[in-house]
């Protein structure tokens, strides 16, 4: 009955401090008004008169309890039932363009650049429940791995399937990866369209200039966040194949066209990041997640149920009982 009970006028509970004052006043008054009568014998009426004279204090107790109940009623006790309705008012369409060239197997991130990216990207996708997300793979050429969709299970499954392969032409075609991503978003009706372009190299392949692709992004109102992936200096990277077909690793200089990535981000209203280790990569995606917030409209409905009536009724009942007792049983004692 009193679940989620609250009091609208809590300050009225200060009046409860009057109760102990009233008790002290009553005790002092009673001691002053009590008279002694000396008689030789009280046989015959001692038990009855003693009991009723002491029990008459219940009248004062009933009045005090009734007063406490009335103060509680004036404090406006009520229960509150809160219901919430949320509505996504602004969806964001996001395409993640992922470099899958052989250099993404470099081991300067654990266990390598590509797997480190997939782990962080999976967390990013899980944190965007209200947005549509798509995936684009690129190396020397680019293609759409997953069109933009709200089905995160499809996106996660496609992300797990991304790996280096020899089917895609070798190299790093940043312009191709960006243009393919723009193509996935150009017809989107979302109020906000975002591309997260990640690469660990320089543009050395493809037939679309990255600057032309960034101009297309600007034309379609698409913001591009660029990420340069790789440590500073040398990294243990694939340099050839062993006789059994596995990669042979050697230390190579990390080369990232940071100037180009900065220009793309600046032109489209995005931001450039450099990820030199796993922790930094995770922090970058968290920052992008904060920068691109989906607006959610939340409405709360409050249903108030006033609970002062039982207190008033009970107080009235106690006062009625006190009045009846005073004018019947205790009429000769008060």
mmCIF file of C-alpha atoms in Angstrom:
data_model
loop_
_atom_site.group_PDB
_atom_site.id
_atom_site.type_symbol
_atom_site.label_atom_id
_atom_site.label_comp_id
_atom_site.label_asym_id
_atom_site.label_seq_id
_atom_site.Cartn_x
_atom_site.Cartn_y
_atom_site.Cartn_z
ATOM 1 C CA UNK A 1 0.000 0.000 0.000
ATOM 2 C CA UNK A 2 2.800 2.427 0.924
ATOM 3 C CA UNK A 3 5.384 1.325 -1.626
ATOM 4 C CA UNK A 4 7.364 4.297 -3.039
ATOM 5 C CA UNK A 5 5.838 6.533 -0.361
ATOM 6 C CA UNK A 6 6.915 10.162 -0.266
ATOM 7 C CA UNK A 7 5.797 13.269 1.648
ATOM 8 C CA UNK A 8 5.106 16.509 -0.200
ATOM 9 C CA UNK A 9 5.283 18.773 2.891
ATOM 10 C CA UNK A 10 8.060 17.162 4.951
ATOM 11 C CA UNK A 11 8.662 20.388 6.890
ATOM 12 C CA UNK A 12 5.376 19.874 8.769
ATOM 13 C CA UNK A 13 6.929 16.947 10.635
ATOM 14 C CA UNK A 14 8.630 19.574 12.810
ATOM 15 C CA UNK A 15 5.267 19.898 14.567
ATOM 16 C CA UNK A 16 5.828 16.415 15.972
ATOM 17 C CA UNK A 17 8.252 18.079 18.387
ATOM 18 C CA UNK A 18 5.164 19.454 20.121
ATOM 19 C CA UNK A 19 4.198 15.968 21.273
ATOM 20 C CA UNK A 20 6.965 15.495 23.883
ATOM 21 C CA UNK A 21 6.268 19.049 25.101
ATOM 22 C CA UNK A 22 2.604 18.159 25.488
ATOM 23 C CA UNK A 23 3.533 15.010 27.419
ATOM 24 C CA UNK A 24 5.712 17.017 29.841
ATOM 25 C CA UNK A 25 2.952 19.603 30.257
ATOM 26 C CA UNK A 26 0.387 16.886 30.948
ATOM 27 C CA UNK A 27 2.594 15.179 33.521
ATOM 28 C CA UNK A 28 3.242 18.452 35.390
ATOM 29 C CA UNK A 29 -0.416 19.421 35.288
ATOM 30 C CA UNK A 30 -1.501 16.017 36.566
ATOM 31 C CA UNK A 31 0.929 16.109 39.498
ATOM 32 C CA UNK A 32 -0.306 19.566 40.557
ATOM 33 C CA UNK A 33 -3.987 18.661 40.266
ATOM 34 C CA UNK A 34 -3.785 15.368 42.152
ATOM 35 C CA UNK A 35 -5.207 15.696 45.716
ATOM 36 C CA UNK A 36 -4.762 13.319 48.641
ATOM 37 C CA UNK A 37 -7.605 12.170 50.864
ATOM 38 C CA UNK A 38 -6.855 10.366 54.126
ATOM 39 C CA UNK A 39 -9.511 7.910 55.331
ATOM 40 C CA UNK A 40 -9.380 5.009 57.717
ATOM 41 C CA UNK A 41 -10.250 2.328 55.154
ATOM 42 C CA UNK A 42 -10.711 2.051 51.345
ATOM 43 C CA UNK A 43 -12.036 -1.471 51.328
ATOM 44 C CA UNK A 44 -14.794 -2.015 48.819
ATOM 45 C CA UNK A 45 -13.794 0.571 46.208
ATOM 46 C CA UNK A 46 -9.988 0.556 46.154
ATOM 47 C CA UNK A 47 -9.482 -1.797 43.230
ATOM 48 C CA UNK A 48 -12.065 -0.237 40.933
ATOM 49 C CA UNK A 49 -11.233 3.373 41.619
ATOM 50 C CA UNK A 50 -7.467 2.796 41.390
ATOM 51 C CA UNK A 51 -7.745 1.006 38.052
ATOM 52 C CA UNK A 52 -9.979 3.577 36.362
ATOM 53 C CA UNK A 53 -8.079 6.551 37.737
ATOM 54 C CA UNK A 54 -4.853 5.225 36.182
ATOM 55 C CA UNK A 55 -6.456 4.045 32.953
ATOM 56 C CA UNK A 56 -7.858 7.520 32.293
ATOM 57 C CA UNK A 57 -4.437 8.512 30.908
ATOM 58 C CA UNK A 58 -5.391 6.581 27.788
ATOM 59 C CA UNK A 59 -7.581 9.563 26.830
ATOM 60 C CA UNK A 60 -4.540 11.784 26.555
ATOM 61 C CA UNK A 61 -2.652 9.081 24.663
ATOM 62 C CA UNK A 62 -5.482 8.755 22.125
ATOM 63 C CA UNK A 63 -5.445 12.509 21.584
ATOM 64 C CA UNK A 64 -1.667 12.551 21.070
ATOM 65 C CA UNK A 65 -1.790 9.695 18.556
ATOM 66 C CA UNK A 66 -4.617 11.424 16.707
ATOM 67 C CA UNK A 67 -2.564 14.638 16.593
ATOM 68 C CA UNK A 68 0.453 12.754 15.206
ATOM 69 C CA UNK A 69 -1.736 11.183 12.524
ATOM 70 C CA UNK A 70 -3.161 14.560 11.543
ATOM 71 C CA UNK A 71 0.314 16.053 11.227
ATOM 72 C CA UNK A 72 1.308 13.103 9.043
ATOM 73 C CA UNK A 73 -1.792 13.658 6.886
ATOM 74 C CA UNK A 74 -0.934 17.359 6.488
ATOM 75 C CA UNK A 75 2.542 16.330 5.293
ATOM 76 C CA UNK A 76 0.756 14.895 2.215
ATOM 77 C CA UNK A 77 1.874 11.268 2.024
ATOM 78 C CA UNK A 78 1.556 9.857 -1.481
ATOM 79 C CA UNK A 79 2.933 7.120 -3.666
ATOM 80 C CA UNK A 80 4.550 7.863 -7.016
ATOM 81 C CA UNK A 81 4.438 5.556 -10.012
ATOM 82 C CA UNK A 82 6.931 6.675 -12.667
ATOM 83 C CA UNK A 83 6.775 5.322 -16.203
ATOM 84 C CA UNK A 84 9.311 6.236 -18.877
ATOM 85 C CA UNK A 85 8.899 6.312 -22.615
ATOM 86 C CA UNK A 86 11.969 6.785 -24.809
ATOM 87 C CA UNK A 87 12.058 7.676 -28.464
ATOM 88 C CA UNK A 88 15.111 8.005 -30.682
ATOM 89 C CA UNK A 89 14.799 11.412 -32.287
ATOM 90 C CA UNK A 90 18.003 11.458 -34.254
ATOM 91 C CA UNK A 91 19.561 8.358 -35.792
ATOM 92 C CA UNK A 92 23.166 8.195 -36.979
ATOM 93 C CA UNK A 93 24.331 6.108 -39.931
ATOM 94 C CA UNK A 94 27.939 4.969 -39.563
ATOM 95 C CA UNK A 95 30.257 3.189 -41.986
ATOM 96 C CA UNK A 96 33.497 1.743 -40.666
ATOM 97 C CA UNK A 97 36.119 1.587 -43.440
ATOM 98 C CA UNK A 98 38.790 -0.939 -42.449
ATOM 99 C CA UNK A 99 42.194 -1.366 -44.057
ATOM 100 C CA UNK A 100 42.862 -5.093 -44.618
ATOM 101 C CA UNK A 101 46.221 -4.855 -46.349
ATOM 102 C CA UNK A 102 49.061 -7.201 -45.319
ATOM 103 C CA UNK A 103 50.612 -4.500 -43.133
ATOM 104 C CA UNK A 104 47.583 -4.766 -40.821
ATOM 105 C CA UNK A 105 49.132 -8.035 -39.607
ATOM 106 C CA UNK A 106 52.015 -6.124 -38.017
ATOM 107 C CA UNK A 107 52.531 -7.072 -34.378
ATOM 108 C CA UNK A 108 53.099 -3.653 -32.818
ATOM 109 C CA UNK A 109 49.526 -4.018 -31.451
ATOM 110 C CA UNK A 110 48.466 -7.241 -29.729
ATOM 111 C CA UNK A 111 48.030 -9.794 -31.231
ATOM 112 C CA UNK A 112 48.255 -7.747 -34.435
ATOM 113 C CA UNK A 113 46.768 -4.530 -35.777
ATOM 114 C CA UNK A 114 43.768 -6.121 -37.473
ATOM 115 C CA UNK A 115 42.683 -8.270 -34.521
ATOM 116 C CA UNK A 116 43.182 -5.390 -32.094
ATOM 117 C CA UNK A 117 40.961 -3.226 -34.285
ATOM 118 C CA UNK A 118 38.265 -5.908 -34.506
ATOM 119 C CA UNK A 119 38.118 -6.234 -30.715
ATOM 120 C CA UNK A 120 37.719 -2.486 -30.195
ATOM 121 C CA UNK A 121 35.290 -2.088 -33.098
ATOM 122 C CA UNK A 122 33.078 -4.851 -31.657
ATOM 123 C CA UNK A 123 32.729 -2.898 -28.394
ATOM 124 C CA UNK A 124 31.993 0.269 -30.357
ATOM 125 C CA UNK A 125 29.201 -1.443 -32.316
ATOM 126 C CA UNK A 126 27.637 -2.800 -29.115
ATOM 127 C CA UNK A 127 27.593 0.719 -27.723
ATOM 128 C CA UNK A 128 25.493 2.059 -30.635
ATOM 129 C CA UNK A 129 22.143 0.242 -30.221
ATOM 130 C CA UNK A 130 20.102 3.001 -31.897
ATOM 131 C CA UNK A 131 22.262 3.539 -34.988
ATOM 132 C CA UNK A 132 22.700 1.826 -38.331
ATOM 133 C CA UNK A 133 26.218 0.570 -39.018
ATOM 134 C CA UNK A 134 27.915 -0.794 -42.126
ATOM 135 C CA UNK A 135 31.379 -2.174 -42.918
ATOM 136 C CA UNK A 136 33.705 -1.523 -45.859
ATOM 137 C CA UNK A 137 36.955 -3.437 -46.497
ATOM 138 C CA UNK A 138 39.728 -2.008 -48.570
ATOM 139 C CA UNK A 139 43.329 -2.710 -49.542
ATOM 140 C CA UNK A 140 44.341 -2.079 -53.170
ATOM 141 C CA UNK A 141 40.610 -2.001 -53.961
ATOM 142 C CA UNK A 142 37.467 -1.696 -51.834
ATOM 143 C CA UNK A 143 34.120 -3.398 -51.436
ATOM 144 C CA UNK A 144 31.171 -3.337 -49.058
ATOM 145 C CA UNK A 145 31.328 -6.068 -46.436
ATOM 146 C CA UNK A 146 27.976 -5.132 -44.844
ATOM 147 C CA UNK A 147 25.502 -2.420 -45.923
ATOM 148 C CA UNK A 148 24.278 -0.124 -43.149
ATOM 149 C CA UNK A 149 21.828 -2.005 -40.956
ATOM 150 C CA UNK A 150 20.286 -1.916 -37.495
ATOM 151 C CA UNK A 151 20.908 -5.650 -37.056
ATOM 152 C CA UNK A 152 24.026 -5.606 -34.890
ATOM 153 C CA UNK A 153 24.354 -9.416 -34.980
ATOM 154 C CA UNK A 154 24.940 -9.260 -38.737
ATOM 155 C CA UNK A 155 27.505 -6.476 -38.355
ATOM 156 C CA UNK A 156 29.318 -8.327 -35.562
ATOM 157 C CA UNK A 157 29.413 -11.541 -37.561
ATOM 158 C CA UNK A 158 30.787 -9.709 -40.599
ATOM 159 C CA UNK A 159 33.371 -7.974 -38.429
ATOM 160 C CA UNK A 160 34.588 -11.318 -37.046
ATOM 161 C CA UNK A 161 34.914 -12.638 -40.614
ATOM 162 C CA UNK A 162 37.223 -9.808 -41.699
ATOM 163 C CA UNK A 163 40.739 -11.091 -42.258
ATOM 164 C CA UNK A 164 43.658 -10.615 -44.574
ATOM 165 C CA UNK A 165 43.282 -12.484 -47.864
ATOM 166 C CA UNK A 166 44.977 -12.533 -51.223
ATOM 167 C CA UNK A 167 41.715 -12.095 -53.155
ATOM 168 C CA UNK A 168 41.732 -8.338 -52.692
ATOM 169 C CA UNK A 169 44.431 -6.561 -54.683
ATOM 170 C CA UNK A 170 47.412 -5.581 -52.543
ATOM 171 C CA UNK A 171 48.246 -2.023 -51.563
ATOM 172 C CA UNK A 172 46.411 0.708 -49.668
ATOM 173 C CA UNK A 173 43.745 2.555 -51.650
ATOM 174 C CA UNK A 174 42.527 5.116 -49.132
ATOM 175 C CA UNK A 175 40.592 6.988 -51.829
ATOM 176 C CA UNK A 176 38.786 3.796 -52.873
ATOM 177 C CA UNK A 177 37.906 2.901 -49.292
ATOM 178 C CA UNK A 178 36.566 6.385 -48.610
ATOM 179 C CA UNK A 179 34.629 6.610 -51.885
ATOM 180 C CA UNK A 180 32.993 3.214 -51.323
ATOM 181 C CA UNK A 181 31.967 4.312 -47.829
ATOM 182 C CA UNK A 182 30.510 7.558 -49.200
ATOM 183 C CA UNK A 183 28.556 5.523 -51.743
ATOM 184 C CA UNK A 184 26.978 3.517 -48.912
ATOM 185 C CA UNK A 185 25.838 6.706 -47.154
ATOM 186 C CA UNK A 186 24.989 9.136 -49.942
ATOM 187 C CA UNK A 187 21.331 8.068 -50.124
ATOM 188 C CA UNK A 188 20.904 7.854 -46.361
ATOM 189 C CA UNK A 189 18.125 9.971 -44.847
ATOM 190 C CA UNK A 190 19.748 10.021 -41.427
ATOM 191 C CA UNK A 191 20.306 13.462 -39.951
ATOM 192 C CA UNK A 192 23.912 12.543 -39.195
ATOM 193 C CA UNK A 193 26.197 10.455 -41.422
ATOM 194 C CA UNK A 194 29.649 9.368 -40.277
ATOM 195 C CA UNK A 195 32.586 7.421 -41.709
ATOM 196 C CA UNK A 196 35.340 6.023 -39.491
ATOM 197 C CA UNK A 197 38.287 5.460 -41.829
ATOM 198 C CA UNK A 198 41.198 3.442 -40.458
ATOM 199 C CA UNK A 199 44.513 2.802 -42.179
ATOM 200 C CA UNK A 200 48.082 1.949 -41.262
ATOM 201 C CA UNK A 201 49.770 3.130 -44.414
ATOM 202 C CA UNK A 202 49.884 5.620 -47.271
ATOM 203 C CA UNK A 203 47.685 5.872 -50.321
ATOM 204 C CA UNK A 204 49.583 3.890 -52.968
ATOM 205 C CA UNK A 205 46.859 2.190 -54.981
ATOM 206 C CA UNK A 206 43.419 2.676 -56.505
ATOM 207 C CA UNK A 207 42.108 5.024 -59.174
ATOM 208 C CA UNK A 208 40.247 7.493 -56.928
ATOM 209 C CA UNK A 209 42.182 10.324 -55.348
ATOM 210 C CA UNK A 210 41.494 10.563 -51.549
ATOM 211 C CA UNK A 211 40.928 14.313 -51.840
ATOM 212 C CA UNK A 212 38.272 13.770 -54.506
ATOM 213 C CA UNK A 213 36.621 11.197 -52.244
ATOM 214 C CA UNK A 214 36.672 13.659 -49.323
ATOM 215 C CA UNK A 215 35.011 16.282 -51.548
ATOM 216 C CA UNK A 216 32.246 13.773 -52.261
ATOM 217 C CA UNK A 217 31.834 13.249 -48.514
ATOM 218 C CA UNK A 218 31.463 17.017 -48.033
ATOM 219 C CA UNK A 219 28.901 17.195 -50.841
ATOM 220 C CA UNK A 220 26.722 14.560 -49.176
ATOM 221 C CA UNK A 221 27.136 16.001 -45.685
ATOM 222 C CA UNK A 222 29.228 13.097 -44.380
ATOM 223 C CA UNK A 223 31.658 13.581 -41.525
ATOM 224 C CA UNK A 224 34.868 11.509 -41.617
ATOM 225 C CA UNK A 225 36.904 10.490 -38.580
ATOM 226 C CA UNK A 226 40.303 9.177 -39.648
ATOM 227 C CA UNK A 227 42.566 6.915 -37.603
ATOM 228 C CA UNK A 228 46.231 6.248 -38.302
ATOM 229 C CA UNK A 229 47.105 2.856 -36.818
ATOM 230 C CA UNK A 230 50.657 1.890 -35.889
ATOM 231 C CA UNK A 231 53.413 2.606 -33.410
ATOM 232 C CA UNK A 232 56.044 5.278 -33.911
ATOM 233 C CA UNK A 233 59.267 3.935 -35.396
ATOM 234 C CA UNK A 234 59.784 0.303 -36.370
ATOM 235 C CA UNK A 235 57.223 -2.492 -36.271
ATOM 236 C CA UNK A 236 57.426 -6.262 -36.752
ATOM 237 C CA UNK A 237 55.609 -6.594 -40.097
ATOM 238 C CA UNK A 238 55.114 -9.186 -42.871
ATOM 239 C CA UNK A 239 57.936 -8.927 -45.420
ATOM 240 C CA UNK A 240 57.438 -12.122 -47.393
ATOM 241 C CA UNK A 241 56.347 -15.770 -47.323
ATOM 242 C CA UNK A 242 58.012 -18.843 -45.898
ATOM 243 C CA UNK A 243 58.196 -22.119 -47.803
ATOM 244 C CA UNK A 244 55.070 -23.401 -45.989
ATOM 245 C CA UNK A 245 53.050 -20.359 -47.086
ATOM 246 C CA UNK A 246 53.145 -18.547 -43.743
ATOM 247 C CA UNK A 247 54.301 -14.950 -43.428
ATOM 248 C CA UNK A 248 57.902 -14.112 -42.732
ATOM 249 C CA UNK A 249 58.226 -11.146 -40.392
ATOM 250 C CA UNK A 250 60.849 -8.440 -40.174
ATOM 251 C CA UNK A 251 61.153 -5.000 -38.659
ATOM 252 C CA UNK A 252 59.996 -2.205 -40.950
ATOM 253 C CA UNK A 253 59.533 1.527 -40.631
ATOM 254 C CA UNK A 254 55.917 2.538 -39.918
ATOM 255 C CA UNK A 255 54.705 4.917 -42.616
ATOM 256 C CA UNK A 256 51.352 6.665 -42.248
ATOM 257 C CA UNK A 257 50.265 9.603 -44.380
ATOM 258 C CA UNK A 258 49.094 11.635 -41.396
ATOM 259 C CA UNK A 259 48.913 14.854 -43.413
ATOM 260 C CA UNK A 260 46.417 13.298 -45.810
ATOM 261 C CA UNK A 261 44.315 11.853 -42.992
ATOM 262 C CA UNK A 262 44.243 15.216 -41.230
ATOM 263 C CA UNK A 263 43.162 16.957 -44.443
ATOM 264 C CA UNK A 264 40.309 14.488 -44.979
ATOM 265 C CA UNK A 265 39.092 14.909 -41.400
ATOM 266 C CA UNK A 266 39.351 18.715 -41.461
ATOM 267 C CA UNK A 267 37.577 19.026 -44.818
ATOM 268 C CA UNK A 268 34.595 16.955 -43.678
ATOM 269 C CA UNK A 269 34.267 18.326 -40.147
ATOM 270 C CA UNK A 270 35.693 15.200 -38.506
ATOM 271 C CA UNK A 271 38.847 14.605 -36.517
ATOM 272 C CA UNK A 272 42.137 12.764 -36.985
ATOM 273 C CA UNK A 273 43.475 10.320 -34.374
ATOM 274 C CA UNK A 274 46.702 8.370 -34.061
ATOM 275 C CA UNK A 275 46.577 4.962 -32.362
ATOM 276 C CA UNK A 276 50.003 3.695 -31.345
ATOM 277 C CA UNK A 277 48.877 0.865 -29.041
ATOM 278 C CA UNK A 278 45.809 -1.127 -27.987
ATOM 279 C CA UNK A 279 44.880 1.230 -25.158
ATOM 280 C CA UNK A 280 45.078 4.315 -27.352
ATOM 281 C CA UNK A 281 42.970 2.644 -30.032
ATOM 282 C CA UNK A 282 40.266 1.829 -27.480
ATOM 283 C CA UNK A 283 40.341 5.417 -26.170
ATOM 284 C CA UNK A 284 39.905 6.772 -29.708
ATOM 285 C CA UNK A 285 36.759 4.766 -30.340
ATOM 286 C CA UNK A 286 35.388 5.817 -26.942
ATOM 287 C CA UNK A 287 36.003 9.452 -27.852
ATOM 288 C CA UNK A 288 34.263 9.050 -31.214
ATOM 289 C CA UNK A 289 31.404 7.373 -29.376
ATOM 290 C CA UNK A 290 31.075 10.475 -27.153
ATOM 291 C CA UNK A 291 31.397 12.912 -30.056
ATOM 292 C CA UNK A 292 28.637 11.231 -32.063
ATOM 293 C CA UNK A 293 25.744 10.932 -29.632
ATOM 294 C CA UNK A 294 22.329 9.824 -30.769
ATOM 295 C CA UNK A 295 19.683 12.160 -29.402
ATOM 296 C CA UNK A 296 17.037 10.295 -27.414
ATOM 297 C CA UNK A 297 13.789 11.894 -26.343
ATOM 298 C CA UNK A 298 12.719 10.652 -22.941
ATOM 299 C CA UNK A 299 9.298 11.316 -21.458
ATOM 300 C CA UNK A 300 8.461 10.505 -17.863
ATOM 301 C CA UNK A 301 4.910 10.105 -16.647
ATOM 302 C CA UNK A 302 4.167 10.522 -12.937
ATOM 303 C CA UNK A 303 1.058 8.998 -11.378
ATOM 304 C CA UNK A 304 0.436 10.250 -7.826
ATOM 305 C CA UNK A 305 -1.844 8.428 -5.391
ATOM 306 C CA UNK A 306 -2.648 10.501 -2.293
ATOM 307 C CA UNK A 307 -2.438 8.506 0.962
ATOM 308 C CA UNK A 308 -3.501 11.101 3.558
ATOM 309 C CA UNK A 309 -7.095 9.838 3.852
ATOM 310 C CA UNK A 310 -6.345 6.737 5.982
ATOM 311 C CA UNK A 311 -4.412 8.904 8.448
ATOM 312 C CA UNK A 312 -7.300 11.369 8.762
ATOM 313 C CA UNK A 313 -9.883 8.606 9.155
ATOM 314 C CA UNK A 314 -7.835 6.813 11.799
ATOM 315 C CA UNK A 315 -7.229 10.092 13.668
ATOM 316 C CA UNK A 316 -10.933 10.860 13.562
ATOM 317 C CA UNK A 317 -11.743 7.389 14.888
ATOM 318 C CA UNK A 318 -9.332 7.833 17.808
ATOM 319 C CA UNK A 319 -10.816 11.241 18.665
ATOM 320 C CA UNK A 320 -14.308 9.744 18.537
ATOM 321 C CA UNK A 321 -13.260 6.930 20.866
ATOM 322 C CA UNK A 322 -11.638 9.475 23.201
ATOM 323 C CA UNK A 323 -14.822 11.573 23.215
ATOM 324 C CA UNK A 324 -17.040 8.573 23.976
ATOM 325 C CA UNK A 325 -14.807 7.348 26.792
ATOM 326 C CA UNK A 326 -14.567 10.819 28.296
ATOM 327 C CA UNK A 327 -18.342 11.186 28.403
ATOM 328 C CA UNK A 328 -19.147 7.672 29.562
ATOM 329 C CA UNK A 329 -16.719 5.499 31.475
ATOM 330 C CA UNK A 330 -14.344 8.282 32.610
ATOM 331 C CA UNK A 331 -16.958 10.944 33.188
ATOM 332 C CA UNK A 332 -16.522 10.752 36.971
ATOM 333 C CA UNK A 333 -12.707 10.687 36.811
ATOM 334 C CA UNK A 334 -11.861 13.680 34.635
#
